[in-house]
Amino acid sequence: MELVYRPMPELFDLLRAGGFRVSVCSGGGRDFMRVFAEDTWGIPKENIIGSAAAYTYTGGRLVRSRELLGGLDLGPGKPEHIFAHTGRLPAFAGGNADVDIEMLRSAAFALLVRHDDDRREYAYTKGAEASLAAAGQLGWTVVSMKSDWATLF
């Protein structure tokens, strides 16, 4: 838990308290995220959405394929994967990079996290220029790690 942004589980708890089902949609591998998501964030493995290898059931076993199931979970792949997994587009989506634009556009409420705190973490806004521009045009909420988060970890 030492490397988990404190506002993430706080937000997840707030959403659950409001009756929302919380899922994580990651450009990282779904199976990788499932290893720690339940213990770290309290999000069940079945609510983790991400790029994943296809599997076949052969000889009584699941066998991992070299093919991707549904393509990469980046850009337009994010809302595609979310819809395929849940049957709906998100009411709320949070992201931090240009690969999240389509997911944020598909949500009723979009929150963009700006990684701009080079003192407590590492400022890396490169790769988020287009999403920051879209946030201004589309009225998304932008949260600054530097200015808006009292505690990072």
Short mmCIF file of N, CA and C in Angstrom, two decimals:
data_model
loop_
_atom_site.label_atom_id
_atom_site.label_comp_id
_atom_site.label_asym_id
_atom_site.label_seq_id
_atom_site.Cartn_x
_atom_site.Cartn_y
_atom_site.Cartn_z
N MET A 1 0.81 -1.20 0.00
CA MET A 1 0.00 0.00 0.00
C MET A 1 0.85 1.26 0.00
N GLU A 2 2.16 1.12 0.19
CA GLU A 2 3.02 2.30 0.26
C GLU A 2 3.15 3.01 -1.08
N LEU A 3 2.93 2.32 -2.18
CA LEU A 3 3.06 2.93 -3.50
C LEU A 3 1.71 3.19 -4.17
N VAL A 4 0.66 3.15 -3.39
CA VAL A 4 -0.68 3.42 -3.91
C VAL A 4 -1.02 4.87 -3.60
N TYR A 5 -1.47 5.59 -4.61
CA TYR A 5 -1.90 6.96 -4.38
C TYR A 5 -3.07 6.93 -3.40
N ARG A 6 -2.94 7.61 -2.28
CA ARG A 6 -3.98 7.59 -1.24
C ARG A 6 -5.34 8.05 -1.77
N PRO A 7 -5.42 9.06 -2.62
CA PRO A 7 -6.74 9.48 -3.11
C PRO A 7 -7.49 8.40 -3.91
N MET A 8 -6.77 7.43 -4.48
CA MET A 8 -7.47 6.40 -5.27
C MET A 8 -8.39 5.55 -4.40
N PRO A 9 -7.90 4.88 -3.35
CA PRO A 9 -8.83 4.08 -2.54
C PRO A 9 -9.88 4.96 -1.85
N GLU A 10 -9.53 6.19 -1.53
CA GLU A 10 -10.52 7.10 -0.93
C GLU A 10 -11.65 7.36 -1.92
N LEU A 11 -11.31 7.60 -3.18
CA LEU A 11 -12.33 7.81 -4.21
C LEU A 11 -13.14 6.54 -4.44
N PHE A 12 -12.47 5.40 -4.50
CA PHE A 12 -13.18 4.13 -4.70
C PHE A 12 -14.18 3.90 -3.57
N ASP A 13 -13.77 4.17 -2.33
CA ASP A 13 -14.67 4.00 -1.18
C ASP A 13 -15.86 4.95 -1.28
N LEU A 14 -15.62 6.18 -1.68
CA LEU A 14 -16.69 7.16 -1.84
C LEU A 14 -17.68 6.71 -2.92
N LEU A 15 -17.17 6.24 -4.04
CA LEU A 15 -18.04 5.76 -5.11
C LEU A 15 -18.87 4.56 -4.67
N ARG A 16 -18.23 3.60 -4.00
CA ARG A 16 -18.97 2.43 -3.51
C ARG A 16 -20.05 2.84 -2.51
N ALA A 17 -19.72 3.79 -1.62
CA ALA A 17 -20.69 4.27 -0.64
C ALA A 17 -21.89 4.92 -1.34
N GLY A 18 -21.67 5.47 -2.52
CA GLY A 18 -22.75 6.08 -3.31
C GLY A 18 -23.49 5.08 -4.18
N GLY A 19 -23.17 3.80 -4.04
CA GLY A 19 -23.88 2.76 -4.79
C GLY A 19 -23.29 2.42 -6.14
N PHE A 20 -22.11 2.95 -6.46
CA PHE A 20 -21.48 2.64 -7.74
C PHE A 20 -20.72 1.32 -7.67
N ARG A 21 -20.71 0.61 -8.78
CA ARG A 21 -19.82 -0.54 -8.94
C ARG A 21 -18.53 0.01 -9.50
N VAL A 22 -17.42 -0.26 -8.86
CA VAL A 22 -16.14 0.31 -9.25
C VAL A 22 -15.34 -0.72 -10.03
N SER A 23 -14.85 -0.29 -11.19
CA SER A 23 -13.97 -1.12 -12.01
C SER A 23 -12.73 -0.30 -12.33
N VAL A 24 -11.66 -1.00 -12.66
CA VAL A 24 -10.45 -0.34 -13.13
C VAL A 24 -10.23 -0.79 -14.55
N CYS A 25 -10.01 0.17 -15.44
CA CYS A 25 -9.73 -0.10 -16.83
C CYS A 25 -8.31 0.38 -17.10
N SER A 26 -7.41 -0.54 -17.29
CA SER A 26 -5.99 -0.20 -17.41
C SER A 26 -5.44 -0.57 -18.77
N GLY A 27 -4.59 0.30 -19.28
CA GLY A 27 -3.87 -0.02 -20.50
C GLY A 27 -2.85 -1.13 -20.25
N GLY A 28 -2.51 -1.32 -18.98
CA GLY A 28 -1.63 -2.42 -18.61
C GLY A 28 -2.40 -3.72 -18.71
N GLY A 29 -1.73 -4.80 -18.60
CA GLY A 29 -2.37 -6.10 -18.74
C GLY A 29 -3.40 -6.37 -17.66
N ARG A 30 -4.56 -6.85 -18.09
CA ARG A 30 -5.64 -7.18 -17.16
C ARG A 30 -5.19 -8.22 -16.15
N ASP A 31 -4.53 -9.26 -16.61
CA ASP A 31 -4.13 -10.34 -15.70
C ASP A 31 -3.09 -9.86 -14.69
N PHE A 32 -2.21 -8.96 -15.11
CA PHE A 32 -1.24 -8.36 -14.19
C PHE A 32 -1.96 -7.55 -13.11
N MET A 33 -2.93 -6.73 -13.52
CA MET A 33 -3.67 -5.88 -12.58
C MET A 33 -4.49 -6.72 -11.60
N ARG A 34 -5.01 -7.84 -12.05
CA ARG A 34 -5.83 -8.68 -11.19
C ARG A 34 -5.05 -9.26 -10.02
N VAL A 35 -3.75 -9.38 -10.16
CA VAL A 35 -2.93 -9.96 -9.10
C VAL A 35 -3.00 -9.13 -7.82
N PHE A 36 -3.05 -7.82 -7.95
CA PHE A 36 -3.00 -6.98 -6.75
C PHE A 36 -4.24 -6.10 -6.52
N ALA A 37 -5.13 -6.00 -7.47
CA ALA A 37 -6.25 -5.05 -7.36
C ALA A 37 -7.17 -5.31 -6.18
N GLU A 38 -7.45 -6.57 -5.92
CA GLU A 38 -8.38 -6.88 -4.84
C GLU A 38 -7.79 -6.52 -3.48
N ASP A 39 -6.56 -6.93 -3.24
CA ASP A 39 -5.92 -6.62 -1.95
C ASP A 39 -5.60 -5.14 -1.82
N THR A 40 -5.20 -4.50 -2.91
CA THR A 40 -4.77 -3.11 -2.87
C THR A 40 -5.92 -2.13 -2.83
N TRP A 41 -6.91 -2.32 -3.69
CA TRP A 41 -8.01 -1.36 -3.82
C TRP A 41 -9.37 -1.91 -3.40
N GLY A 42 -9.44 -3.20 -3.09
CA GLY A 42 -10.73 -3.80 -2.76
C GLY A 42 -11.62 -3.98 -3.97
N ILE A 43 -11.01 -4.05 -5.15
CA ILE A 43 -11.78 -4.23 -6.39
C ILE A 43 -11.66 -5.69 -6.83
N PRO A 44 -12.79 -6.39 -6.93
CA PRO A 44 -12.74 -7.80 -7.32
C PRO A 44 -12.09 -8.00 -8.69
N LYS A 45 -11.47 -9.14 -8.86
CA LYS A 45 -10.78 -9.45 -10.12
C LYS A 45 -11.69 -9.32 -11.33
N GLU A 46 -12.96 -9.66 -11.16
CA GLU A 46 -13.88 -9.59 -12.29
C GLU A 46 -14.22 -8.16 -12.69
N ASN A 47 -13.81 -7.17 -11.89
CA ASN A 47 -14.04 -5.77 -12.23
C ASN A 47 -12.77 -5.09 -12.75
N ILE A 48 -11.80 -5.88 -13.15
CA ILE A 48 -10.58 -5.34 -13.75
C ILE A 48 -10.68 -5.54 -15.26
N ILE A 49 -10.55 -4.45 -15.97
CA ILE A 49 -10.67 -4.44 -17.43
C ILE A 49 -9.33 -4.00 -18.00
N GLY A 50 -8.84 -4.71 -19.01
CA GLY A 50 -7.58 -4.33 -19.60
C GLY A 50 -7.21 -5.23 -20.75
N SER A 51 -6.09 -4.93 -21.37
CA SER A 51 -5.59 -5.76 -22.46
C SER A 51 -5.35 -7.16 -21.90
N ALA A 52 -5.74 -8.16 -22.68
CA ALA A 52 -5.61 -9.53 -22.19
C ALA A 52 -5.38 -10.49 -23.35
N ALA A 53 -4.66 -11.52 -23.04
CA ALA A 53 -4.47 -12.60 -24.01
C ALA A 53 -5.77 -13.37 -24.13
N ALA A 54 -6.00 -13.91 -25.31
CA ALA A 54 -7.14 -14.80 -25.49
C ALA A 54 -6.77 -16.17 -24.90
N TYR A 55 -7.77 -16.91 -24.51
CA TYR A 55 -7.56 -18.24 -23.96
C TYR A 55 -8.44 -19.23 -24.71
N THR A 56 -7.99 -20.48 -24.75
CA THR A 56 -8.84 -21.57 -25.26
C THR A 56 -8.89 -22.63 -24.18
N TYR A 57 -10.00 -23.32 -24.13
CA TYR A 57 -10.16 -24.41 -23.17
C TYR A 57 -9.87 -25.69 -23.91
N THR A 58 -8.77 -26.33 -23.58
CA THR A 58 -8.31 -27.51 -24.29
C THR A 58 -7.88 -28.58 -23.29
N GLY A 59 -8.40 -29.77 -23.45
CA GLY A 59 -7.97 -30.88 -22.60
C GLY A 59 -8.18 -30.64 -21.12
N GLY A 60 -9.25 -29.93 -20.78
CA GLY A 60 -9.55 -29.68 -19.37
C GLY A 60 -8.76 -28.53 -18.75
N ARG A 61 -8.07 -27.76 -19.59
CA ARG A 61 -7.25 -26.65 -19.07
C ARG A 61 -7.47 -25.41 -19.91
N LEU A 62 -7.28 -24.25 -19.29
CA LEU A 62 -7.23 -22.99 -20.03
C LEU A 62 -5.82 -22.81 -20.55
N VAL A 63 -5.70 -22.54 -21.83
CA VAL A 63 -4.39 -22.35 -22.46
C VAL A 63 -4.34 -20.93 -23.01
N ARG A 64 -3.32 -20.22 -22.60
CA ARG A 64 -3.15 -18.83 -23.03
C ARG A 64 -2.66 -18.78 -24.47
N SER A 65 -3.24 -17.86 -25.24
CA SER A 65 -2.89 -17.70 -26.65
C SER A 65 -1.91 -16.54 -26.81
N ARG A 66 -1.33 -16.43 -27.97
CA ARG A 66 -0.49 -15.28 -28.29
C ARG A 66 -1.33 -14.11 -28.80
N GLU A 67 -2.59 -14.36 -29.10
CA GLU A 67 -3.50 -13.35 -29.62
C GLU A 67 -4.07 -12.51 -28.48
N LEU A 68 -4.43 -11.26 -28.80
CA LEU A 68 -5.10 -10.40 -27.82
C LEU A 68 -6.60 -10.58 -27.90
N LEU A 69 -7.23 -10.55 -26.77
CA LEU A 69 -8.68 -10.62 -26.70
C LEU A 69 -9.24 -9.21 -26.86
N GLY A 70 -9.84 -8.92 -27.98
CA GLY A 70 -10.46 -7.61 -28.20
C GLY A 70 -9.50 -6.47 -28.47
N GLY A 71 -8.26 -6.72 -28.77
CA GLY A 71 -7.31 -5.66 -29.09
C GLY A 71 -6.76 -4.97 -27.85
N LEU A 72 -5.93 -3.96 -28.08
CA LEU A 72 -5.31 -3.22 -26.98
C LEU A 72 -6.33 -2.34 -26.27
N ASP A 73 -6.16 -2.25 -24.98
CA ASP A 73 -7.03 -1.43 -24.14
C ASP A 73 -6.41 -0.05 -23.98
N LEU A 74 -6.28 0.65 -25.10
CA LEU A 74 -5.74 2.01 -25.14
C LEU A 74 -6.59 2.82 -26.09
N GLY A 75 -6.69 4.12 -25.86
CA GLY A 75 -7.45 4.97 -26.78
C GLY A 75 -8.87 4.47 -26.94
N PRO A 76 -9.32 4.25 -28.19
CA PRO A 76 -10.69 3.79 -28.40
C PRO A 76 -10.94 2.39 -27.83
N GLY A 77 -9.87 1.65 -27.60
CA GLY A 77 -10.01 0.32 -26.99
C GLY A 77 -10.57 0.37 -25.58
N LYS A 78 -10.35 1.47 -24.87
CA LYS A 78 -10.85 1.55 -23.49
C LYS A 78 -12.38 1.53 -23.43
N PRO A 79 -13.10 2.44 -24.10
CA PRO A 79 -14.57 2.33 -24.03
C PRO A 79 -15.08 1.04 -24.67
N GLU A 80 -14.39 0.53 -25.68
CA GLU A 80 -14.79 -0.74 -26.27
C GLU A 80 -14.71 -1.87 -25.25
N HIS A 81 -13.60 -1.93 -24.52
CA HIS A 81 -13.42 -2.98 -23.51
C HIS A 81 -14.41 -2.78 -22.36
N ILE A 82 -14.61 -1.54 -21.94
CA ILE A 82 -15.56 -1.28 -20.85
C ILE A 82 -16.95 -1.77 -21.23
N PHE A 83 -17.38 -1.42 -22.44
CA PHE A 83 -18.72 -1.84 -22.88
C PHE A 83 -18.80 -3.35 -23.02
N ALA A 84 -17.78 -3.97 -23.58
CA ALA A 84 -17.79 -5.42 -23.74
C ALA A 84 -17.84 -6.13 -22.39
N HIS A 85 -17.19 -5.55 -21.40
CA HIS A 85 -17.09 -6.16 -20.07
C HIS A 85 -18.34 -5.89 -19.22
N THR A 86 -18.88 -4.68 -19.30
CA THR A 86 -19.96 -4.29 -18.39
C THR A 86 -21.33 -4.14 -19.06
N GLY A 87 -21.34 -3.99 -20.37
CA GLY A 87 -22.60 -3.76 -21.07
C GLY A 87 -23.07 -2.33 -21.04
N ARG A 88 -22.20 -1.43 -20.60
CA ARG A 88 -22.55 0.00 -20.54
C ARG A 88 -21.27 0.83 -20.60
N LEU A 89 -21.45 2.10 -20.89
CA LEU A 89 -20.33 3.04 -20.82
C LEU A 89 -20.30 3.63 -19.41
N PRO A 90 -19.17 4.15 -18.99
CA PRO A 90 -19.04 4.58 -17.59
C PRO A 90 -19.83 5.85 -17.26
N ALA A 91 -20.39 5.86 -16.05
CA ALA A 91 -20.99 7.08 -15.51
C ALA A 91 -19.88 8.03 -15.10
N PHE A 92 -18.80 7.48 -14.56
CA PHE A 92 -17.64 8.25 -14.10
C PHE A 92 -16.39 7.57 -14.65
N ALA A 93 -15.45 8.36 -15.13
CA ALA A 93 -14.16 7.81 -15.54
C ALA A 93 -13.06 8.77 -15.11
N GLY A 94 -11.98 8.21 -14.65
CA GLY A 94 -10.80 9.00 -14.31
C GLY A 94 -9.63 8.49 -15.10
N GLY A 95 -8.80 9.41 -15.56
CA GLY A 95 -7.62 9.04 -16.34
C GLY A 95 -6.50 10.02 -16.10
N ASN A 96 -5.36 9.75 -16.77
CA ASN A 96 -4.21 10.62 -16.57
C ASN A 96 -3.34 10.80 -17.81
N ALA A 97 -3.81 10.34 -18.97
CA ALA A 97 -2.95 10.40 -20.15
C ALA A 97 -3.79 10.49 -21.42
N ASP A 98 -3.10 10.75 -22.51
CA ASP A 98 -3.77 10.87 -23.80
C ASP A 98 -4.48 9.58 -24.21
N VAL A 99 -3.99 8.42 -23.76
CA VAL A 99 -4.64 7.15 -24.10
C VAL A 99 -5.99 6.98 -23.40
N ASP A 100 -6.34 7.93 -22.52
CA ASP A 100 -7.60 7.88 -21.79
C ASP A 100 -8.69 8.78 -22.40
N ILE A 101 -8.35 9.54 -23.43
CA ILE A 101 -9.28 10.53 -23.97
C ILE A 101 -10.62 9.91 -24.36
N GLU A 102 -10.60 8.83 -25.11
CA GLU A 102 -11.85 8.23 -25.57
C GLU A 102 -12.68 7.71 -24.39
N MET A 103 -12.02 7.13 -23.40
CA MET A 103 -12.74 6.66 -22.22
C MET A 103 -13.38 7.84 -21.48
N LEU A 104 -12.63 8.92 -21.32
CA LEU A 104 -13.15 10.09 -20.64
C LEU A 104 -14.30 10.71 -21.42
N ARG A 105 -14.19 10.74 -22.74
CA ARG A 105 -15.28 11.27 -23.59
C ARG A 105 -16.55 10.43 -23.46
N SER A 106 -16.38 9.13 -23.22
CA SER A 106 -17.53 8.22 -23.16
C SER A 106 -18.27 8.29 -21.84
N ALA A 107 -17.68 8.93 -20.83
CA ALA A 107 -18.26 8.96 -19.49
C ALA A 107 -19.18 10.17 -19.30
N ALA A 108 -20.14 10.01 -18.43
CA ALA A 108 -21.02 11.13 -18.08
C ALA A 108 -20.24 12.19 -17.29
N PHE A 109 -19.29 11.76 -16.47
CA PHE A 109 -18.43 12.67 -15.70
C PHE A 109 -17.00 12.21 -15.87
N ALA A 110 -16.11 13.13 -16.25
CA ALA A 110 -14.71 12.79 -16.50
C ALA A 110 -13.79 13.57 -15.58
N LEU A 111 -12.82 12.86 -15.03
CA LEU A 111 -11.83 13.46 -14.15
C LEU A 111 -10.44 13.12 -14.70
N LEU A 112 -9.63 14.15 -14.90
CA LEU A 112 -8.27 13.96 -15.40
C LEU A 112 -7.29 14.33 -14.30
N VAL A 113 -6.40 13.41 -13.97
CA VAL A 113 -5.38 13.65 -12.95
C VAL A 113 -4.13 14.16 -13.64
N ARG A 114 -3.67 15.31 -13.18
CA ARG A 114 -2.47 15.92 -13.74
C ARG A 114 -1.29 15.60 -12.82
N HIS A 115 -0.33 14.85 -13.35
CA HIS A 115 0.87 14.46 -12.59
C HIS A 115 1.89 15.60 -12.67
N ASP A 116 1.72 16.56 -11.79
CA ASP A 116 2.55 17.77 -11.86
C ASP A 116 3.31 18.06 -10.56
N ASP A 117 3.49 17.05 -9.73
CA ASP A 117 4.14 17.25 -8.43
C ASP A 117 5.54 16.65 -8.45
N ASP A 118 6.51 17.46 -8.85
CA ASP A 118 7.89 16.95 -8.93
C ASP A 118 8.59 16.94 -7.57
N ARG A 119 7.95 17.45 -6.55
CA ARG A 119 8.55 17.44 -5.21
C ARG A 119 8.21 16.15 -4.46
N ARG A 120 6.94 15.73 -4.49
CA ARG A 120 6.52 14.55 -3.73
C ARG A 120 6.46 13.28 -4.58
N GLU A 121 6.50 13.44 -5.88
CA GLU A 121 6.43 12.28 -6.76
C GLU A 121 7.36 12.53 -7.93
N TYR A 122 6.81 12.60 -9.11
CA TYR A 122 7.57 12.87 -10.31
C TYR A 122 6.60 13.54 -11.27
N ALA A 123 6.96 14.68 -11.78
CA ALA A 123 6.09 15.39 -12.71
C ALA A 123 6.26 14.79 -14.09
N TYR A 124 5.22 14.22 -14.59
CA TYR A 124 5.27 13.68 -15.95
C TYR A 124 3.97 14.00 -16.67
N THR A 125 3.95 15.20 -17.20
CA THR A 125 2.78 15.63 -17.96
C THR A 125 2.94 15.33 -19.45
N LYS A 126 4.14 14.88 -19.84
CA LYS A 126 4.33 14.50 -21.24
C LYS A 126 3.47 13.27 -21.52
N GLY A 127 2.78 13.29 -22.62
CA GLY A 127 1.85 12.21 -22.94
C GLY A 127 0.44 12.51 -22.45
N ALA A 128 0.26 13.71 -21.88
CA ALA A 128 -1.07 14.13 -21.43
C ALA A 128 -1.45 15.47 -22.02
N GLU A 129 -0.70 15.95 -22.99
CA GLU A 129 -0.98 17.27 -23.57
C GLU A 129 -2.34 17.32 -24.25
N ALA A 130 -2.66 16.31 -25.04
CA ALA A 130 -3.94 16.30 -25.75
C ALA A 130 -5.10 16.12 -24.78
N SER A 131 -4.91 15.32 -23.74
CA SER A 131 -6.00 15.13 -22.77
C SER A 131 -6.24 16.40 -21.97
N LEU A 132 -5.19 17.14 -21.65
CA LEU A 132 -5.37 18.42 -20.95
C LEU A 132 -6.09 19.43 -21.83
N ALA A 133 -5.76 19.45 -23.11
CA ALA A 133 -6.46 20.34 -24.05
C ALA A 133 -7.93 19.94 -24.17
N ALA A 134 -8.19 18.64 -24.27
CA ALA A 134 -9.57 18.15 -24.37
C ALA A 134 -10.35 18.49 -23.10
N ALA A 135 -9.69 18.39 -21.95
CA ALA A 135 -10.35 18.72 -20.68
C ALA A 135 -10.85 20.16 -20.69
N GLY A 136 -10.03 21.07 -21.20
CA GLY A 136 -10.44 22.47 -21.27
C GLY A 136 -11.60 22.67 -22.22
N GLN A 137 -11.59 21.98 -23.34
CA GLN A 137 -12.65 22.13 -24.33
C GLN A 137 -13.96 21.47 -23.91
N LEU A 138 -13.85 20.35 -23.21
CA LEU A 138 -15.04 19.55 -22.90
C LEU A 138 -15.53 19.69 -21.46
N GLY A 139 -14.85 20.50 -20.68
CA GLY A 139 -15.31 20.76 -19.32
C GLY A 139 -15.04 19.66 -18.31
N TRP A 140 -14.03 18.83 -18.57
CA TRP A 140 -13.69 17.80 -17.61
C TRP A 140 -13.09 18.43 -16.37
N THR A 141 -13.21 17.76 -15.27
CA THR A 141 -12.56 18.18 -14.03
C THR A 141 -11.10 17.75 -14.08
N VAL A 142 -10.20 18.69 -13.84
CA VAL A 142 -8.77 18.39 -13.81
C VAL A 142 -8.29 18.55 -12.37
N VAL A 143 -7.63 17.52 -11.87
CA VAL A 143 -7.10 17.51 -10.51
C VAL A 143 -5.58 17.57 -10.59
N SER A 144 -5.00 18.52 -9.91
CA SER A 144 -3.55 18.66 -9.85
C SER A 144 -3.03 17.91 -8.63
N MET A 145 -2.09 17.00 -8.84
CA MET A 145 -1.49 16.30 -7.71
C MET A 145 -0.77 17.31 -6.80
N LYS A 146 -0.17 18.29 -7.41
CA LYS A 146 0.60 19.30 -6.66
C LYS A 146 -0.30 20.19 -5.82
N SER A 147 -1.38 20.68 -6.40
CA SER A 147 -2.22 21.66 -5.72
C SER A 147 -3.42 21.07 -4.99
N ASP A 148 -3.93 19.93 -5.45
CA ASP A 148 -5.19 19.42 -4.93
C ASP A 148 -5.07 18.22 -4.00
N TRP A 149 -3.94 17.54 -4.00
CA TRP A 149 -3.79 16.37 -3.15
C TRP A 149 -2.91 16.71 -1.94
N ALA A 150 -3.49 16.67 -0.76
CA ALA A 150 -2.73 16.94 0.46
C ALA A 150 -1.71 15.83 0.71
N THR A 151 -2.10 14.59 0.45
CA THR A 151 -1.23 13.43 0.66
C THR A 151 -1.24 12.60 -0.61
N LEU A 152 -0.07 12.20 -1.07
CA LEU A 152 0.02 11.35 -2.27
C LEU A 152 -0.07 9.87 -1.92
N PHE A 153 0.74 9.45 -0.95
CA PHE A 153 0.84 8.03 -0.64
C PHE A 153 0.43 7.76 0.79
#
